[in-house]
Coordinates of C-alpha atoms and ligand atoms in Angstrom, one line a residue:
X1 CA 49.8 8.5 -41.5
X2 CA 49.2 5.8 -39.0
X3 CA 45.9 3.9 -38.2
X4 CA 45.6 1.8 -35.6
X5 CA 43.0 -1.1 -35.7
X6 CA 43.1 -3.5 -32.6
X7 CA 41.2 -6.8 -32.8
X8 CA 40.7 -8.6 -29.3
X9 CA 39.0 -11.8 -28.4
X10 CA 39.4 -15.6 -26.9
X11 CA 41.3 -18.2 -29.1
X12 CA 39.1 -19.5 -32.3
X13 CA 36.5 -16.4 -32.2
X14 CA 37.2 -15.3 -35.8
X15 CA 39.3 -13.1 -35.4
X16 CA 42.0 -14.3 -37.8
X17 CA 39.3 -14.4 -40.4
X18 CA 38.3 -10.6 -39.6
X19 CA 41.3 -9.4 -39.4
X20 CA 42.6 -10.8 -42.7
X21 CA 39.1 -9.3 -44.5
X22 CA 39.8 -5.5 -43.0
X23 CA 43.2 -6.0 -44.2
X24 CA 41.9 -7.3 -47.4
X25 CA 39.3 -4.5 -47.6
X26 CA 41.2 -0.9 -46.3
X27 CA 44.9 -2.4 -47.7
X28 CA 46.5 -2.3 -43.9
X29 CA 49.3 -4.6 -42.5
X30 CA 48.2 -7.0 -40.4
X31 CA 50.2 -8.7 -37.2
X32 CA 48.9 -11.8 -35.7
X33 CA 50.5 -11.3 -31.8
X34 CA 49.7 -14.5 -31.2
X35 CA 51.8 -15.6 -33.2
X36 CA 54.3 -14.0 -31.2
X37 CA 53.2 -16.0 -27.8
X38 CA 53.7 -19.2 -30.2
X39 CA 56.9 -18.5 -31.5
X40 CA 58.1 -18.5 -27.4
X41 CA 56.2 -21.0 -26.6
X42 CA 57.5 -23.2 -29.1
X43 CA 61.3 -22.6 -28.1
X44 CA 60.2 -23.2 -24.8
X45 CA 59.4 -26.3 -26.0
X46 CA 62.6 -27.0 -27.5
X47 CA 64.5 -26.5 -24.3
X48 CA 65.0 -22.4 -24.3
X49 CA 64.1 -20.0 -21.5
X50 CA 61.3 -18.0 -22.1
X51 CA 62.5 -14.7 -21.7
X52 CA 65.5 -15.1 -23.8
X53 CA 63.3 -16.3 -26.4
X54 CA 61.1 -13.5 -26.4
X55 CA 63.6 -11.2 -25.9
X56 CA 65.9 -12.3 -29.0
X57 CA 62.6 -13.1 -31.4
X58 CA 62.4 -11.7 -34.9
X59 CA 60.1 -11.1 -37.5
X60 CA 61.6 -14.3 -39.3
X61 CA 60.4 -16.5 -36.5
X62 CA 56.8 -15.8 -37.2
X63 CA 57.2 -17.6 -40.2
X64 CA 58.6 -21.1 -39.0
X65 CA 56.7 -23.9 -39.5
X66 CA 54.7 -25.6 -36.8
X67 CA 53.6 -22.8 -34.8
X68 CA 49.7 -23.8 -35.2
X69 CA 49.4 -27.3 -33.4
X70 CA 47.5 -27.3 -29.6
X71 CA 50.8 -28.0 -27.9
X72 CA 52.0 -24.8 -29.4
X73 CA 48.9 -23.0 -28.6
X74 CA 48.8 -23.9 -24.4
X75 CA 52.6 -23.8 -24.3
X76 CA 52.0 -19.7 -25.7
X77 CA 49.3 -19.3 -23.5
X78 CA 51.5 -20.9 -20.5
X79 CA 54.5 -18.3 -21.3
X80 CA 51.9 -15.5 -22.1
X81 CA 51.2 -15.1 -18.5
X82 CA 55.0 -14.1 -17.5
X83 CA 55.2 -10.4 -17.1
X84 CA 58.5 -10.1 -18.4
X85 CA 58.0 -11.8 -22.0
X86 CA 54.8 -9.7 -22.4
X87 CA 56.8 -6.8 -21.6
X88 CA 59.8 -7.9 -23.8
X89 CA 57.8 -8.3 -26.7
X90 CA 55.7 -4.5 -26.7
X91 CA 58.0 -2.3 -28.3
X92 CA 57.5 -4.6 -31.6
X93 CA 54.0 -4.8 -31.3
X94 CA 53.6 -1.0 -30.9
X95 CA 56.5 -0.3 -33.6
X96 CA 54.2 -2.3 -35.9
X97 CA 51.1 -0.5 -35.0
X98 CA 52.5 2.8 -35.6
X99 CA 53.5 1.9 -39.2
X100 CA 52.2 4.2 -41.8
X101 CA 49.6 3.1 -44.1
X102 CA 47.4 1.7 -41.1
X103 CA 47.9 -1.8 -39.2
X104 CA 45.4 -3.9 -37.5
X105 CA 46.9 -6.4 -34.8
X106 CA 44.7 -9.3 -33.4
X107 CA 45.6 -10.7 -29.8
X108 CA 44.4 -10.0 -26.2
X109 CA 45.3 -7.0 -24.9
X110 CA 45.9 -4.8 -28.1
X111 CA 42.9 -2.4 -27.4
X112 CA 43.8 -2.6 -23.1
X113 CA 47.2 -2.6 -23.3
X114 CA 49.4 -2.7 -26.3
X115 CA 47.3 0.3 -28.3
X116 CA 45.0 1.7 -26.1
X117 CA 44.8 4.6 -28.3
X118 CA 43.5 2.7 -31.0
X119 CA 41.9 4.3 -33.3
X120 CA 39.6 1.4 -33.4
X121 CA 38.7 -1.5 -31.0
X122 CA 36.7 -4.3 -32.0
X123 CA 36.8 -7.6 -29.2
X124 CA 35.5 -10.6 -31.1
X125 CA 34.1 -13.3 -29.2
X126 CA 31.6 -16.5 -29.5
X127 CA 30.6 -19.1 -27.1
X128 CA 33.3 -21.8 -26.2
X129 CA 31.0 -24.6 -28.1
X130 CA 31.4 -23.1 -31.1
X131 CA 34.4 -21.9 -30.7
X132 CA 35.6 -25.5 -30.1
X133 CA 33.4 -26.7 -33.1
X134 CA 34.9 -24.4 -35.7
X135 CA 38.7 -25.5 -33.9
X136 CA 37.8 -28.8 -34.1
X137 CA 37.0 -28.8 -37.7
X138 CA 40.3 -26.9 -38.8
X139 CA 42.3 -29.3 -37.2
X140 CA 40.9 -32.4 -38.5
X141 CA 41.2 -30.6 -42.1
X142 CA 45.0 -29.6 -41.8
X143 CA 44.9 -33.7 -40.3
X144 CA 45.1 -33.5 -36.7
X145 CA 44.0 -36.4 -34.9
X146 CA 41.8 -34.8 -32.4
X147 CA 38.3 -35.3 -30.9
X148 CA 36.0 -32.8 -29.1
X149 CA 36.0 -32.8 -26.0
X150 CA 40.0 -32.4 -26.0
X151 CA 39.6 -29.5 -28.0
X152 CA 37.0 -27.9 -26.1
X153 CA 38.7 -28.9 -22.9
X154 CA 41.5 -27.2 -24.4
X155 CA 39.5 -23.8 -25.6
X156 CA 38.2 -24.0 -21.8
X157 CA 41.7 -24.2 -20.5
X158 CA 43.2 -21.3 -22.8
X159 CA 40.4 -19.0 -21.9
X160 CA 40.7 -19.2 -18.4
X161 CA 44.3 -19.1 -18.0
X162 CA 43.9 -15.8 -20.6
X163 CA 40.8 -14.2 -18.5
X164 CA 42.8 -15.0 -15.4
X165 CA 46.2 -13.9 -15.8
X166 CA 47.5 -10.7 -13.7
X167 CA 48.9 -8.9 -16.2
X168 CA 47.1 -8.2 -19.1
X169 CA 44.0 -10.8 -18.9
X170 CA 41.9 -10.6 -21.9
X171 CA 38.8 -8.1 -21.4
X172 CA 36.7 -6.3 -23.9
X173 CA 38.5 -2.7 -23.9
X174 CA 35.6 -0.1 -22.6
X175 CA 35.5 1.5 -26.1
X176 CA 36.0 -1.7 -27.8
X177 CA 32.7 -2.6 -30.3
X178 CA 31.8 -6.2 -29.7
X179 CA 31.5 -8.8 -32.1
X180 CA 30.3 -11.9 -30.8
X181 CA 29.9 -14.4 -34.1
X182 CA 28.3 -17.4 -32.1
X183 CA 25.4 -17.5 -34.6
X184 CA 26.9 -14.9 -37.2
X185 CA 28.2 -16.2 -40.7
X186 CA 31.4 -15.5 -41.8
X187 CA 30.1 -12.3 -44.2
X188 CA 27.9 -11.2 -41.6
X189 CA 31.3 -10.8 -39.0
X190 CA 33.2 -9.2 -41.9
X191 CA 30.7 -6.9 -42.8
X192 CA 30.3 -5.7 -39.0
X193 CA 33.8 -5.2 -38.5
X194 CA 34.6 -3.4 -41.8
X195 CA 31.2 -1.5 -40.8
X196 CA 32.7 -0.3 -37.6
X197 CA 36.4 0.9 -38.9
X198 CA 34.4 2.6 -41.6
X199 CA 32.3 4.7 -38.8
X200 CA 35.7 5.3 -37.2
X201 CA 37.6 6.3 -40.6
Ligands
DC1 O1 45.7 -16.0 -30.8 P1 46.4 -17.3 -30.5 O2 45.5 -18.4 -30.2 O3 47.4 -17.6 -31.6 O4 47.3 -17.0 -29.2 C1 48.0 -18.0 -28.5 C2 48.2 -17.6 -27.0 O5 49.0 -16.4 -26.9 C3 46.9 -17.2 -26.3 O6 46.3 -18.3 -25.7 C4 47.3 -16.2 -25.3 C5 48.6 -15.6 -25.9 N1 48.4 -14.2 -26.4 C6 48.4 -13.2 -25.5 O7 48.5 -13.4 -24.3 N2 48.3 -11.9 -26.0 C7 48.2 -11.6 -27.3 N3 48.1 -10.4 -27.7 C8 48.1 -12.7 -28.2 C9 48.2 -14.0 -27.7

């Protein structure tokens, strides 16, 4: 039987995190779309078209290496807002979703869009600061050499080209529960989403 968890919110929320602890937690499969948006973005970056891309991707190309740097990250959110690569890359997003044994995809639009019959929506947010902050400290870690104010510039940037987009911007689904982990801990966030599937379940 298939159950559908959808896991919304704006770039460095926490929603990786969550989503990797209600996988942990209820055993589900887990699909990060944005690393689908990356994997385009980054052949864009090497010279393909962004349709083709999307349109020829494959689940081995979610593993490459280098899909987490920031000019990865604006180069996904640059193709993200083309109608036709959203729309090439749906069927495998929903095909995943509709796996049995339950599934719980993090992106944008998976409670709007991509799932809107989810059988749970949770849209995960914080405040840009400390959505920069936590960013900001990953990426000096993994040994990025970054300062910020370009990263929060950059969080700025992603969020308003997400928000803004025609098709598909990113918006709390009406029936999505909100999570916004601006002053939560990480076992606070976790135990608020894995109390809301369990209210669902
Ligand atoms: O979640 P992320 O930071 O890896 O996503 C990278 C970009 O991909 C994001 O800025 C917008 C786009 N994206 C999208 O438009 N829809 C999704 N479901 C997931 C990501």
């Amino acid at each position: 039987m298939s159950f559908t968890i959808a896991i919304d919110g704006p770039a460095a929320a926490g929603k990786g995190t969550i989503s990797k602890a209600v996988v942990a937690h209820f055993g589900f499969a887990h699909l990060d779309t944005g690393l689908l948006y990356r994997a385009v973005g980054k052949r864009v970056i090497d010279g393909e078209d962004a349709l083709a891309a999307a349109q020829g991707l494959m689940a081995e190309d979610l593993e490459v290496d280098g899909l987490r740097t920031p000019a990865v990250a604006q180069a996904a959110s640059r193709v993200a807002v083309e109608t036709d690569v959203r729309t090439a890359l749906v069927d495998f997003q929903r095909a995943f979703a509709a796996r049995a044994g339950g599934a719980v995809l993090d992106g944008r639009d998976i409670g709007t869009v991509i799932c809107p019959e989810a059988d749970v929506k949770l849209f995960v947010t914080a405040s840009p600061e400390v959505r920069a902050e936590r960013r900001y400290r990953e990426l000096s870690e993994a040994g990025h050499n970054t300062d910020f104010a370009t990263v929060l510039a950059d969080v700025k940037a992603r969020d308003e080209r997400d928000q803004g987009r025609a098709v598909a911007p990113l918006i709390p689904a009406e029936d999505a529960v909100v999570i916004d982990t601006s002053h939560m801990s990480i076992a606070d966030a976790v135990a608020a989403a894995i109390g809301a599937v369990q209210a669902r379940r």
